[in-house]
Coordinates of C-alpha atoms in Angstrom, one line a residue:
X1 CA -8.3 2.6 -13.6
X2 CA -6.2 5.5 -13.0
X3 CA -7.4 9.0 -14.8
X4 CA -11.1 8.0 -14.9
X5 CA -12.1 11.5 -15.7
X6 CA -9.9 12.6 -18.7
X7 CA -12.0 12.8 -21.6
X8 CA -10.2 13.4 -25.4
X9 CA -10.9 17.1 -26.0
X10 CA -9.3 19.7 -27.5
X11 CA -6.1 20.8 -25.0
X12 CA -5.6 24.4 -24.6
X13 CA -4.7 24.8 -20.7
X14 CA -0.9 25.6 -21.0
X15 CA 1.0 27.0 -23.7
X16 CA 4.8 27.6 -24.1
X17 CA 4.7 31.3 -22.4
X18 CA 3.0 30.3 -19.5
X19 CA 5.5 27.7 -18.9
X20 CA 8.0 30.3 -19.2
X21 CA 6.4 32.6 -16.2
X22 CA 5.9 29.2 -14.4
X23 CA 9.4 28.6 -14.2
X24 CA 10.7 32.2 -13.7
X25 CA 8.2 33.2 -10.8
X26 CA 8.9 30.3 -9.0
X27 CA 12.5 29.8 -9.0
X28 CA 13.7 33.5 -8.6
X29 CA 16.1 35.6 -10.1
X30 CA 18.9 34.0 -11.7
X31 CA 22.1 34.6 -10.3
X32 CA 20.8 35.0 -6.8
X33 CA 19.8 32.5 -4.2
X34 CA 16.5 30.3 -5.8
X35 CA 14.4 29.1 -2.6
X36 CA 11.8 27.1 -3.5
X37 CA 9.0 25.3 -1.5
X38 CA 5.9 23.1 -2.4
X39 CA 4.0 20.4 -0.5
X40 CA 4.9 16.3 -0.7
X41 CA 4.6 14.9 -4.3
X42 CA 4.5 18.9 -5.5
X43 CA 6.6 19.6 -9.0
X44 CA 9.7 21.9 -7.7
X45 CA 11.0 24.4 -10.8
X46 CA 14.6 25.7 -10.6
X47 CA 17.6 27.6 -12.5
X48 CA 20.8 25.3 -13.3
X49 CA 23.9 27.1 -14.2
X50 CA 25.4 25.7 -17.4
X51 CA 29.1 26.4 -17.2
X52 CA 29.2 26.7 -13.1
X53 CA 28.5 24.5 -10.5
X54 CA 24.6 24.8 -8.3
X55 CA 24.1 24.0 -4.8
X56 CA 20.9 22.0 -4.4
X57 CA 20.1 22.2 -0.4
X58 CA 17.1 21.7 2.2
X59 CA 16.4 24.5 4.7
X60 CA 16.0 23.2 8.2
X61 CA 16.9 19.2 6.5
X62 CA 19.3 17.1 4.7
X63 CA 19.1 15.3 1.1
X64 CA 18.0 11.8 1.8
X65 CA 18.4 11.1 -2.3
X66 CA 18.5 13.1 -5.3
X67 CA 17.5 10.5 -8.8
X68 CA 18.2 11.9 -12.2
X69 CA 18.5 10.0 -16.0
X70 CA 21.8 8.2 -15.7
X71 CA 25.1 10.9 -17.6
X72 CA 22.2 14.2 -17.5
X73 CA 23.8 15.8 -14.4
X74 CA 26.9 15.3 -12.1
X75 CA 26.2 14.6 -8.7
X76 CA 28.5 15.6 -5.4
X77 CA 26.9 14.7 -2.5
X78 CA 28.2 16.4 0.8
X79 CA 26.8 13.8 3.6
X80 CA 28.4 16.1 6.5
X81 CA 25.9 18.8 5.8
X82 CA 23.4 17.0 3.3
X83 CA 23.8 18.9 0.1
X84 CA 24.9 18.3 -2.9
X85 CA 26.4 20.2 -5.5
X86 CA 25.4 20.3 -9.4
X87 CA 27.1 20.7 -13.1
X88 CA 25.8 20.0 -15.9
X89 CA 27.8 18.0 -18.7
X90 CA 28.9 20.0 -22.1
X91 CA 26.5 20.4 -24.2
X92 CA 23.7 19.6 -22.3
X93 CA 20.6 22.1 -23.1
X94 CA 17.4 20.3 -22.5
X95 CA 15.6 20.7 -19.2
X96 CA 16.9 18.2 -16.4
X97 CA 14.0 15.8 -14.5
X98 CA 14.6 14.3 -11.6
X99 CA 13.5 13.3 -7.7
X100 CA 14.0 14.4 -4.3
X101 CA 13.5 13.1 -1.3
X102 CA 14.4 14.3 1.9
X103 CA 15.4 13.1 5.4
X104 CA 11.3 14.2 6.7
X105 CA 10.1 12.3 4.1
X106 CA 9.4 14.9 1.5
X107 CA 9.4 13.7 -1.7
X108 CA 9.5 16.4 -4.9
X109 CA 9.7 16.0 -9.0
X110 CA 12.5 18.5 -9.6
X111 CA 12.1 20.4 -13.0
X112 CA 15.5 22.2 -13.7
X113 CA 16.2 24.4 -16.7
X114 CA 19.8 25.0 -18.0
X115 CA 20.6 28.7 -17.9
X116 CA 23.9 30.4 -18.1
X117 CA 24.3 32.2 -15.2
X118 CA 26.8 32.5 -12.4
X119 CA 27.4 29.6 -9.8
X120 CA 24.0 29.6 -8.1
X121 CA 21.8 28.2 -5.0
X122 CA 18.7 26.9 -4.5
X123 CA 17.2 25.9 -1.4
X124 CA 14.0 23.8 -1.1
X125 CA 11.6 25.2 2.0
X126 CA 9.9 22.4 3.3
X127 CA 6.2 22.6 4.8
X128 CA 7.0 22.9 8.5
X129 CA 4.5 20.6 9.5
X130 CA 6.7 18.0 7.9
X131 CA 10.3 19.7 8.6
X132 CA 9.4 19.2 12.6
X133 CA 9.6 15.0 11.8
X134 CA 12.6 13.0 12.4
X135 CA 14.8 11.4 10.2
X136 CA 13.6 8.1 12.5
X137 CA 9.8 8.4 11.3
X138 CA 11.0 8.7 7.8
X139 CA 13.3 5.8 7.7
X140 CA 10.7 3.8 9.2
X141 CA 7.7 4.6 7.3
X142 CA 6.6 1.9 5.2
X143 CA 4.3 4.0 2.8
X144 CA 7.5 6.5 2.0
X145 CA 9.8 3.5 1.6
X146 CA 7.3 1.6 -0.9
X147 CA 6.9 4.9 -3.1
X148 CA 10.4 5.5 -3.2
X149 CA 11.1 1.9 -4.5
X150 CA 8.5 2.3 -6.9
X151 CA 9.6 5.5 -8.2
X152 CA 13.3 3.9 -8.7
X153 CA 11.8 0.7 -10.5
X154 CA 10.2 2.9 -13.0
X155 CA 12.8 5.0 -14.2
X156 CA 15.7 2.5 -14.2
X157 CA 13.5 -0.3 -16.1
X158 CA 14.0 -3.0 -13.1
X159 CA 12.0 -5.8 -13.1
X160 CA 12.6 -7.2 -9.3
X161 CA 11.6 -10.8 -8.2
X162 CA 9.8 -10.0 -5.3
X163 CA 7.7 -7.2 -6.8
X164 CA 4.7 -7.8 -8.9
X165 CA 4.7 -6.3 -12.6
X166 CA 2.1 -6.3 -15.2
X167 CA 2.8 -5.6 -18.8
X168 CA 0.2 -3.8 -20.2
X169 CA 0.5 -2.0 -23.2
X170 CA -3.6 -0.6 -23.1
X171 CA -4.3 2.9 -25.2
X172 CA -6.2 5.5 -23.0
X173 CA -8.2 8.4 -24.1
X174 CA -5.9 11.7 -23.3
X175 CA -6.6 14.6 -25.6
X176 CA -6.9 15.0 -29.5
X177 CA -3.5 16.2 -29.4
X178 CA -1.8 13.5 -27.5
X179 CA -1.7 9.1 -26.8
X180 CA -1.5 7.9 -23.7
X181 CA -0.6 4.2 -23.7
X182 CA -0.2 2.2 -19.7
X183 CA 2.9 0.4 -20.3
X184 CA 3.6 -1.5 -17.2
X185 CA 1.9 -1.7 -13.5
X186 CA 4.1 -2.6 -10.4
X187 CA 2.7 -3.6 -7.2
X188 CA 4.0 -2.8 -3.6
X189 CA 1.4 -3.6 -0.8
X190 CA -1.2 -1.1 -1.3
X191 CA 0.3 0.8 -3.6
X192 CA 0.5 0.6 -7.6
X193 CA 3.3 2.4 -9.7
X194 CA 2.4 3.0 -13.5
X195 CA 4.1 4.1 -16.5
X196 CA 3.0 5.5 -19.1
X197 CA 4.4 6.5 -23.0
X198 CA 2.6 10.3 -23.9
X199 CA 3.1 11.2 -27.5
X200 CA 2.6 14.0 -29.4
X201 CA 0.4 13.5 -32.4
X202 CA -0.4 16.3 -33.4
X203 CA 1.7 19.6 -36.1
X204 CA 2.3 21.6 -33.1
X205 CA 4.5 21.7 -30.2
X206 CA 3.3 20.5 -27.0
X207 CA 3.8 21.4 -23.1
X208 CA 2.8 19.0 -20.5
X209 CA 2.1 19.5 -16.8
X210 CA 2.7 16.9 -13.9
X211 CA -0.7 19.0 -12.3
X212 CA -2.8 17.7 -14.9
X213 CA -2.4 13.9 -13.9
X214 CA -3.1 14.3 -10.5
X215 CA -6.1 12.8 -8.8
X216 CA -7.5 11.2 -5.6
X217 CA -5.4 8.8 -4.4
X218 CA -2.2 9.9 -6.4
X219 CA 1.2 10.2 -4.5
X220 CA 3.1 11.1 -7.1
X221 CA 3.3 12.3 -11.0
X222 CA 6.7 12.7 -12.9
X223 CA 7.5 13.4 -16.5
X224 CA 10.8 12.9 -18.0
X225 CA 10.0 15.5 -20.5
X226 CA 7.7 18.7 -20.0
X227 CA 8.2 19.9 -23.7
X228 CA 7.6 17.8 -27.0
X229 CA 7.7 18.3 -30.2
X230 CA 5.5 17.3 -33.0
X231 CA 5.7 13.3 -33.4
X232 CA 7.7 13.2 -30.1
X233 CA 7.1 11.2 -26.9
X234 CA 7.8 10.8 -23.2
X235 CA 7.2 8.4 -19.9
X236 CA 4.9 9.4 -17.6
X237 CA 5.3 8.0 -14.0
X238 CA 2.6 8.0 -11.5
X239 CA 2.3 6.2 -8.2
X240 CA -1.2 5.9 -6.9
X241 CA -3.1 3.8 -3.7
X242 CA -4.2 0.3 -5.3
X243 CA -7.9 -0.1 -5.9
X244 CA -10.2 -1.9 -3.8
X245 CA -11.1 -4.6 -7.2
X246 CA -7.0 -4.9 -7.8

């Protein structure tokens, strides 16, 4: 089972502030050009302009796909140069999660805070051993192809015929301050897609991190909210290599 070693301590690794730095040290300045890099299945943080419109680009690449929650951010895509260009609907505030995958393969949980600033940039650096593949090996690699489909079945609810799903609804041990319930398993060759509901249970305010669900054999960890509040809750989405007793 997935998370093996998460025992339910006390939680006291991230707090609000350190969150804060995370997302300012990472993503630059605001107002000037944000380039941001991080490895495959890496969490990308980034600066969205609230009143003007962001270009979201890949250095040396194109956007293969961009996935956020259906209405939480307009989408132009550009498919002569492979950008695509961002604004953010009125009275939007909350921070925006979403997917990215690229023409090498690349795939990255995209973490992008509302901020009024100016029209902006950001450009994603790729690791250049994986900028030097072709679009070709991407579109024809199976393993990329079965966590994308995964990733997409997750957030959009879809229960396909030709994909095995398991409904689960088991409690895990996660931390004094937080549930952690497995909702529902989906099976694609040798990979398994899970998601999870996180609540908050506890009087305080709560910040997660994608980095603390990783382990061996993970591919990918998403959450559709970083921040909750007391009595709050979020899906967690991870996508992991099937088991050898599964």
């Amino acid at each position: 089972m997935l998370i093996p070693l998460l025992r339910k301590n006390s939680r006291s690794t991230l707090s609000s502030a350190a969150l804060a730095i995370a997302l300012s040290g990472t993503a630059g300045a605001v107002g000037a050009v944000q380039i941001v890099e991080g490895g495959d299945g890496s969490t990308i943080y980034a600066k969205l302009s609230k009143q003007e419109m962001t270009r979201l680009s890949v250095e040396h690449g194109r956007i293969a796909s961009l996935r956020v929650r259906e209405g939480e951010l307009g989408i132009d895509a550009d498919e002569d140069t492979g950008q695509v260009f961002l604004t953010v609907p009125d009275g939007a505030s909350k921070p925006i999660n979403g997917f990215l995958v690229t023409d090498n393969g690349n795939t990255y949980t995209l973490v992008l805070q509302i901020v009024d600033s100016p029209a902006d940039s950001i450009i994603v650096k790729q690791p250049k051993a994986r900028a030097a593949q072709t679009r070709n090996d991407f579109q024809s690699t199976s393993y990329d192809k079965a966590i994308r489909r995964l990733v997409t079945l997750m957030a959009n609810d879809e229960l396909p015929d030709d994909v095995q799903v398991k409904q689960s609804g088991r409690k895990l041990d996660l931390w004094q301050e937080a549930s952690m319930t497995l909702e529902t398993q989906y099976f694609i060759g040798d990979m398994v897609g899970e998601r999870y509901t996180i609540a908050n249970v506890s009087q305080a305010a709560m910040v997660l991190d994608e980095r603390e669900f990783y382990r061996k054999g993970v591919s990918v960890v998403a959450l559709d909210q970083l921040n909750l509040a007391p009595g709050a809750s979020t899906r967690l989405y991870v996508v992991r290599e099937k088991a050898q007793n599964e």
